[in-house]
Coordinates of C-alpha atoms in Angstrom, one line a residue:
Chain A
X1 CA 34.3 230.2 93.7
X2 CA 36.3 229.5 90.4
X3 CA 39.6 229.9 92.6
X4 CA 38.0 227.8 95.3
X5 CA 36.8 224.9 93.3
X6 CA 40.2 224.5 91.3
X7 CA 41.9 224.4 94.4
X8 CA 39.5 221.6 95.6
X9 CA 40.4 219.7 92.8
X10 CA 44.1 220.2 93.5
X11 CA 43.7 218.9 96.5
X12 CA 41.8 215.7 96.2
X13 CA 41.2 214.0 93.0
X14 CA 37.9 211.5 93.7
X15 CA 36.8 210.0 90.0
X16 CA 33.4 211.3 90.4
X17 CA 34.7 215.0 91.6
X18 CA 33.9 216.7 88.6
X19 CA 30.2 215.6 88.7
X20 CA 30.2 217.2 92.3
X21 CA 29.9 220.5 93.6
X22 CA 33.0 220.2 95.5
X23 CA 32.7 223.3 97.5
X24 CA 29.3 222.1 99.2
X25 CA 31.1 218.6 100.1
X26 CA 31.4 217.5 103.3
X27 CA 27.5 216.8 102.4
X28 CA 25.2 217.2 105.6
X29 CA 24.1 213.6 105.7
X30 CA 25.1 211.9 108.9
X31 CA 27.8 209.3 109.3
X32 CA 26.7 206.0 108.2
X33 CA 24.1 207.4 106.5
X34 CA 23.2 205.1 103.0
X35 CA 21.8 208.3 100.7
X36 CA 25.9 209.2 100.2
X37 CA 26.0 205.5 98.5
X38 CA 23.1 205.5 96.6
X39 CA 23.9 208.8 95.1
X40 CA 27.5 207.8 94.3
X41 CA 26.2 204.8 92.7
X42 CA 24.0 207.0 90.5
X43 CA 26.8 209.0 89.6
X44 CA 28.9 206.1 88.8
X45 CA 25.9 204.9 86.5
X46 CA 25.4 208.1 84.6
X47 CA 29.0 208.0 84.2
X48 CA 29.2 204.5 82.8
X49 CA 25.8 205.1 80.7
X50 CA 27.9 207.2 78.3
X51 CA 25.2 209.8 78.3
X52 CA 26.1 213.6 78.0
X53 CA 26.3 214.9 81.5
X54 CA 24.9 218.4 79.9
X55 CA 21.4 216.1 78.9
X56 CA 21.3 214.9 82.5
X57 CA 19.1 216.5 84.8
X58 CA 18.9 216.0 88.6
X59 CA 15.0 216.7 90.7
X60 CA 14.5 215.9 94.4
X61 CA 12.2 217.0 96.5
X62 CA 12.4 217.6 100.3
X63 CA 14.1 215.4 102.8
X64 CA 17.1 213.9 103.6
X65 CA 17.8 212.6 99.9
X66 CA 16.1 215.7 98.9
X67 CA 19.5 217.3 99.2
X68 CA 21.3 215.1 96.7
X69 CA 20.2 217.8 93.6
X70 CA 22.4 220.7 95.8
X71 CA 25.4 218.2 95.4
X72 CA 25.3 217.3 91.9
X73 CA 27.2 219.4 89.4
X74 CA 24.5 219.0 86.6
X75 CA 21.5 220.9 86.1
X76 CA 19.2 220.1 89.0
X77 CA 16.1 221.3 90.7
X78 CA 15.5 220.9 94.4
X79 CA 11.5 221.4 94.2
X80 CA 8.7 221.6 96.9
X81 CA 7.9 218.8 99.1
X82 CA 6.7 215.9 97.1
X83 CA 6.6 217.8 94.0
X84 CA 9.4 216.2 92.7
X85 CA 7.9 214.1 90.2
X86 CA 5.5 217.2 88.7
X87 CA 8.5 219.4 87.9
X88 CA 10.9 216.3 86.3
X89 CA 7.6 215.6 84.1
X90 CA 7.6 219.5 83.0
X91 CA 11.1 219.2 82.3
X92 CA 10.8 216.2 80.2
X93 CA 7.9 217.4 77.9
X94 CA 9.4 220.7 77.6
X95 CA 13.0 219.2 76.3
X96 CA 12.3 215.4 75.6
X97 CA 16.5 215.2 74.5
X98 CA 17.0 215.7 78.5
X99 CA 17.5 212.6 80.6
X100 CA 15.7 213.4 83.9
X101 CA 16.2 211.3 87.2
X102 CA 14.3 212.0 90.3
X103 CA 16.4 211.6 93.2
X104 CA 14.2 211.5 96.4
X105 CA 13.1 209.6 99.7
X106 CA 10.2 207.4 100.2
X107 CA 8.5 210.6 102.4
X108 CA 9.0 212.6 99.5
X109 CA 7.8 210.4 96.9
X110 CA 5.5 207.9 98.9
X111 CA 3.6 210.1 101.2
X112 CA 3.0 213.7 100.1
X113 CA 3.8 213.0 96.6
X114 CA 2.2 209.8 96.6
X115 CA -0.4 210.9 93.9
X116 CA 2.3 212.1 91.6
X117 CA 4.1 209.2 91.5
X118 CA 1.2 206.9 90.6
X119 CA 0.1 208.8 87.8
X120 CA 3.8 209.9 86.3
X121 CA 3.5 205.8 86.2
X122 CA 0.3 205.6 84.7
X123 CA 1.4 208.3 82.2
X124 CA 4.6 206.6 81.8
X125 CA 6.6 209.4 81.3
X126 CA 10.2 208.9 80.7
X127 CA 11.9 209.2 83.9
X128 CA 14.1 207.3 86.1
X129 CA 13.2 207.5 89.7
X130 CA 15.1 206.5 92.3
X131 CA 13.7 206.3 96.1
X132 CA 16.1 205.8 98.7
X133 CA 13.9 204.2 101.1
X134 CA 15.0 204.7 105.0
X135 CA 11.8 203.7 106.6
X136 CA 11.0 206.9 108.4
X137 CA 11.2 210.5 108.6
X138 CA 14.7 211.2 109.0
X139 CA 15.0 215.1 108.5
X140 CA 12.2 216.3 110.6
X141 CA 13.2 213.6 113.8
X142 CA 12.4 210.2 113.0
X143 CA 8.4 210.2 112.6
X144 CA 6.5 207.1 111.3
X145 CA 6.3 206.9 107.9
X146 CA 4.7 205.0 105.2
X147 CA 7.3 202.8 104.7
X148 CA 8.0 202.3 108.6
X149 CA 7.9 198.3 109.1
X150 CA 5.4 196.6 111.4
X151 CA 6.1 197.1 115.2
X152 CA 9.3 199.2 114.6
X153 CA 9.5 202.1 117.0
X154 CA 9.7 205.6 115.9
X155 CA 9.5 208.7 117.5
X156 CA 5.6 208.8 116.9
X157 CA 5.4 205.4 117.5
X158 CA 7.3 204.5 120.7
X159 CA 5.6 201.0 121.2
X160 CA 5.5 200.1 118.0
X161 CA 4.3 200.7 114.5
X162 CA 0.6 199.4 114.2
X163 CA 0.1 200.1 110.7
X164 CA 1.3 198.0 107.4
X165 CA 3.7 199.6 105.0
X166 CA 3.5 200.2 101.4
X167 CA 5.6 197.8 99.1
X168 CA 7.2 200.5 96.8
X169 CA 8.1 198.1 94.0
X170 CA 4.0 196.8 93.9
X171 CA 2.9 200.1 94.0
X172 CA 5.2 201.2 90.9
X173 CA 4.2 198.1 89.4
X174 CA 0.7 198.5 89.6
X175 CA 0.7 202.0 88.5
X176 CA 2.2 201.2 85.5
X177 CA 6.0 201.6 85.8
X178 CA 8.0 199.9 82.8
X179 CA 11.2 199.3 85.1
X180 CA 10.9 198.3 88.7
X181 CA 14.1 197.2 90.7
X182 CA 15.1 196.7 94.4
X183 CA 18.3 196.7 95.9
X184 CA 20.0 198.0 99.2
X185 CA 23.1 200.2 99.3
X186 CA 25.2 197.1 100.1
X187 CA 24.4 196.2 96.1
X188 CA 26.4 199.3 94.8
X189 CA 27.1 197.7 91.7
X190 CA 23.9 196.4 90.8
X191 CA 22.1 199.8 91.9
X192 CA 24.9 201.1 89.1
X193 CA 23.5 198.8 86.7
X194 CA 19.8 199.6 87.2
X195 CA 20.3 203.2 87.2
X196 CA 22.3 202.6 84.1
X197 CA 19.4 200.6 82.4
X198 CA 16.9 202.9 83.4
X199 CA 18.3 205.8 82.3
X200 CA 18.6 204.4 78.6
X201 CA 15.5 202.8 79.1
X202 CA 12.3 204.5 77.1
X203 CA 9.6 205.2 79.9
X204 CA 8.9 205.3 83.7
X205 CA 11.7 203.5 85.6
X206 CA 11.7 202.9 89.4
X207 CA 14.4 202.1 91.7
X208 CA 14.0 201.7 95.5
X209 CA 17.1 201.8 97.6
X210 CA 16.7 200.2 101.4
X211 CA 19.0 202.7 103.4
X212 CA 20.1 202.6 107.1
X213 CA 19.3 205.6 108.9
X214 CA 21.5 205.4 111.7
X215 CA 20.4 208.6 113.7
X216 CA 16.5 207.9 113.4
X217 CA 15.3 204.7 112.9
X218 CA 18.8 202.7 113.8
X219 CA 19.1 204.1 117.2
X220 CA 15.3 203.8 117.7
X221 CA 15.4 200.0 116.9
X222 CA 18.7 199.2 118.2
X223 CA 20.7 198.7 115.0
X224 CA 23.9 200.6 113.8
X225 CA 24.5 201.2 110.4
X226 CA 26.9 198.4 110.4
X227 CA 24.6 196.0 112.2
X228 CA 21.3 197.0 109.4
X229 CA 24.3 196.2 106.5
X230 CA 25.1 193.0 107.9
X231 CA 21.4 192.2 108.2
X232 CA 21.2 193.7 104.3
X233 CA 24.1 191.1 103.6
X234 CA 22.8 187.9 105.7
X235 CA 19.1 188.1 104.7
X236 CA 18.4 189.4 101.3
X237 CA 17.4 187.1 98.6
X238 CA 18.1 188.3 95.0
X239 CA 14.9 186.9 92.9
X240 CA 15.2 188.8 89.4
X241 CA 11.6 188.6 87.6
X242 CA 9.9 188.2 90.9
X243 CA 6.2 189.5 90.8
X244 CA 6.1 192.7 92.9
X245 CA 3.2 191.6 94.7
X246 CA 5.6 188.8 96.4
X247 CA 8.2 190.9 97.3
X248 CA 8.6 191.3 100.8
X249 CA 10.9 193.3 103.6
X250 CA 10.8 190.9 106.1
X251 CA 14.1 190.1 107.9
X252 CA 12.3 186.8 109.1
X253 CA 11.5 185.4 105.8
X254 CA 14.0 187.8 103.8
X255 CA 14.3 190.7 102.1
X256 CA 13.5 190.0 98.2
X257 CA 15.7 192.1 95.8
X258 CA 16.0 192.1 92.2
X259 CA 14.9 193.7 88.9
X260 CA 11.4 192.8 88.9
X261 CA 9.9 194.4 85.7
X262 CA 11.4 194.9 82.3
X263 CA 8.4 195.9 80.2
X264 CA 7.8 198.3 77.2
X265 CA 5.3 200.5 76.2
X266 CA 4.4 203.6 74.6
X267 CA 5.3 206.7 76.6
X268 CA 3.4 209.4 77.4
X269 CA 5.1 211.6 74.6
X270 CA 4.9 209.1 72.1
X271 CA 1.2 208.6 72.5
X272 CA 0.3 212.5 72.8
X273 CA 2.4 212.5 69.2
X274 CA 0.5 209.8 67.6
X275 CA -3.0 210.9 69.4
X276 CA -3.0 214.7 69.2
X277 CA -0.2 215.7 66.6
X278 CA -0.7 213.2 64.1
X279 CA -2.5 215.9 61.8
Chain B
X1 CA 46.5 184.6 96.9
X2 CA 46.7 181.4 98.6
X3 CA 46.2 178.8 96.3
X4 CA 45.9 175.2 97.6
X5 CA 47.6 173.8 94.3
X6 CA 49.1 176.1 91.5
X7 CA 46.3 176.4 88.6
X8 CA 47.4 175.4 85.0
X9 CA 46.5 178.6 83.6
X10 CA 48.2 180.4 86.1
X11 CA 50.7 182.0 83.8
X12 CA 47.5 184.0 82.0
X13 CA 45.9 185.0 84.7
X14 CA 46.0 188.6 85.3
X15 CA 45.1 190.0 88.5
X16 CA 44.9 194.1 88.6
X17 CA 46.8 195.5 91.3
X18 CA 45.4 199.1 92.8
X19 CA 46.4 201.8 95.2
X20 CA 43.9 203.0 97.6
X21 CA 43.8 206.9 98.0
X22 CA 42.3 208.3 101.0
X23 CA 41.0 211.7 101.6
X24 CA 40.8 211.9 105.1
X25 CA 39.5 215.7 105.6
X26 CA 36.2 214.3 104.1
X27 CA 35.8 211.0 105.9
X28 CA 32.9 210.3 108.9
X29 CA 34.3 207.3 110.0
X30 CA 31.5 205.2 109.3
X31 CA 33.4 202.0 108.4
X32 CA 31.6 200.8 105.5
X33 CA 35.1 200.6 103.3
X34 CA 37.0 198.5 106.1
X35 CA 33.7 195.9 107.2
X36 CA 33.5 195.5 103.6
X37 CA 37.0 195.2 101.7
X38 CA 36.7 191.9 100.3
X39 CA 40.7 191.6 100.4
X40 CA 40.7 193.5 104.0
X41 CA 43.2 196.0 103.0
X42 CA 42.1 198.6 105.2
X43 CA 41.6 199.1 109.0
X44 CA 40.5 202.0 111.4
X45 CA 43.5 204.3 112.3
X46 CA 43.9 205.6 115.8
X47 CA 44.3 209.2 115.1
X48 CA 41.7 211.9 114.4
X49 CA 40.9 213.7 111.5
X50 CA 40.3 217.4 111.4
X51 CA 36.7 216.8 112.2
X52 CA 37.4 214.4 115.1
X53 CA 36.8 211.1 112.9
X54 CA 38.7 208.0 112.8
X55 CA 39.9 207.6 109.0
X56 CA 40.7 203.9 107.6
X57 CA 44.3 203.4 107.3
X58 CA 46.0 201.1 104.9
X59 CA 47.0 198.2 106.6
X60 CA 47.5 195.6 103.6
X61 CA 48.8 197.8 100.5
X62 CA 49.9 194.4 98.7
X63 CA 46.4 192.9 98.8
X64 CA 44.3 195.6 96.7
X65 CA 43.0 194.5 93.4
X66 CA 41.3 197.5 92.4
X67 CA 37.9 196.5 92.7
X68 CA 36.6 199.9 93.5
X69 CA 34.2 198.5 95.8
X70 CA 35.3 201.0 98.4
X71 CA 35.0 203.9 96.2
X72 CA 31.4 203.3 95.5
X73 CA 30.1 202.2 98.9
X74 CA 32.0 205.5 100.3
X75 CA 28.8 207.9 101.1
X76 CA 31.4 210.7 101.3
X77 CA 33.6 210.6 98.3
X78 CA 36.6 209.7 100.3
X79 CA 38.1 206.8 99.1
X80 CA 39.3 205.8 95.7
X81 CA 41.9 203.0 94.5
X82 CA 43.8 203.9 91.0
X83 CA 45.1 200.7 88.8
X84 CA 48.8 200.5 88.7
X85 CA 50.3 198.6 85.4
X86 CA 52.4 196.0 86.1
X87 CA 55.4 197.5 85.1
X88 CA 55.0 200.3 87.7
X89 CA 54.0 197.6 90.4
X90 CA 57.3 197.3 93.3
X91 CA 55.2 194.5 95.5
X92 CA 55.7 191.0 95.2
X93 CA 53.9 189.3 92.6
X94 CA 50.6 187.2 94.4
X95 CA 51.1 184.1 92.7
X96 CA 54.6 183.9 94.3
X97 CA 52.9 183.4 97.5
X98 CA 51.6 180.0 96.6
X99 CA 53.6 176.9 97.6
X100 CA 51.5 174.2 97.1
X101 CA 54.4 171.7 98.2

């Protein structure tokens, strides 16, 4: 194993290789999928934040983006479906020195794991949640998800989606997150900067990353991954500090991006220590 | 870089230069690095890598300014750039290209 690893190191030389389990690369994500970009921005942020890699833990749930935990050469945890945040909460409470990153998808964090997310935000557990939003359940075949835009076609909504999608930053804000941002995979530097700020921030930080899903969502909505990125280039508006209730994802009116919320609130552990351990 | 007139501080401006390295066996041919390179350094090659994708090829090596955008946007960890110092740089100075009159 180690021989194989050192061989791989000789062959390549990517600057992020030491944060990757190189024997598992290439990863399973499809050509044009944005998860790899979100993942590399995240690794870049870990590198530039100056946090010791041995104090960083990556937790992810099930789904395409859930595979990230298996590719990162840090302590990592690939958990049960939707339960990435409870595992991460446990890690953080057991060892408060750790910087816990939850890297997962919209289906995992907001559909099956929706309750965990809102309660972790309410308690203000000190962790960084990166949600890669590809607007459908990519791994299981492109079914309609809680984030699928109105009238978008998926496997289970062949005539168009009749339901209204969640606004993820609004949920995170309403539940009590202290840092809320949204970017697309085209905004790699902004993602890296946000993740870095979130890592160093005390409190629950939520970063949504919009990403193309060329094989499932894109194919059924007649969008190649490059066309999706062109939409991200032409139709996005950066409004830092915008109220999360006003941040739409509507290509007609513009996709609002930016760092929406950055406030300070006592964290779960601080409150517990103050109230229950003050004697 | 083409200037319509030579800026007054042209002697002080430092333009970093980079060399792009491509790990062809990792590439899945999504084309992000080619499409979004701010200096159009890259292009699709006509040959295939071992998995049957067309990896990028360096079209304009002199134009790379080591911005690292290809490095972060690449979902496959298959491309990166390294800065070269001015002493090692055998390429023409980009400032010499400008000819205002």
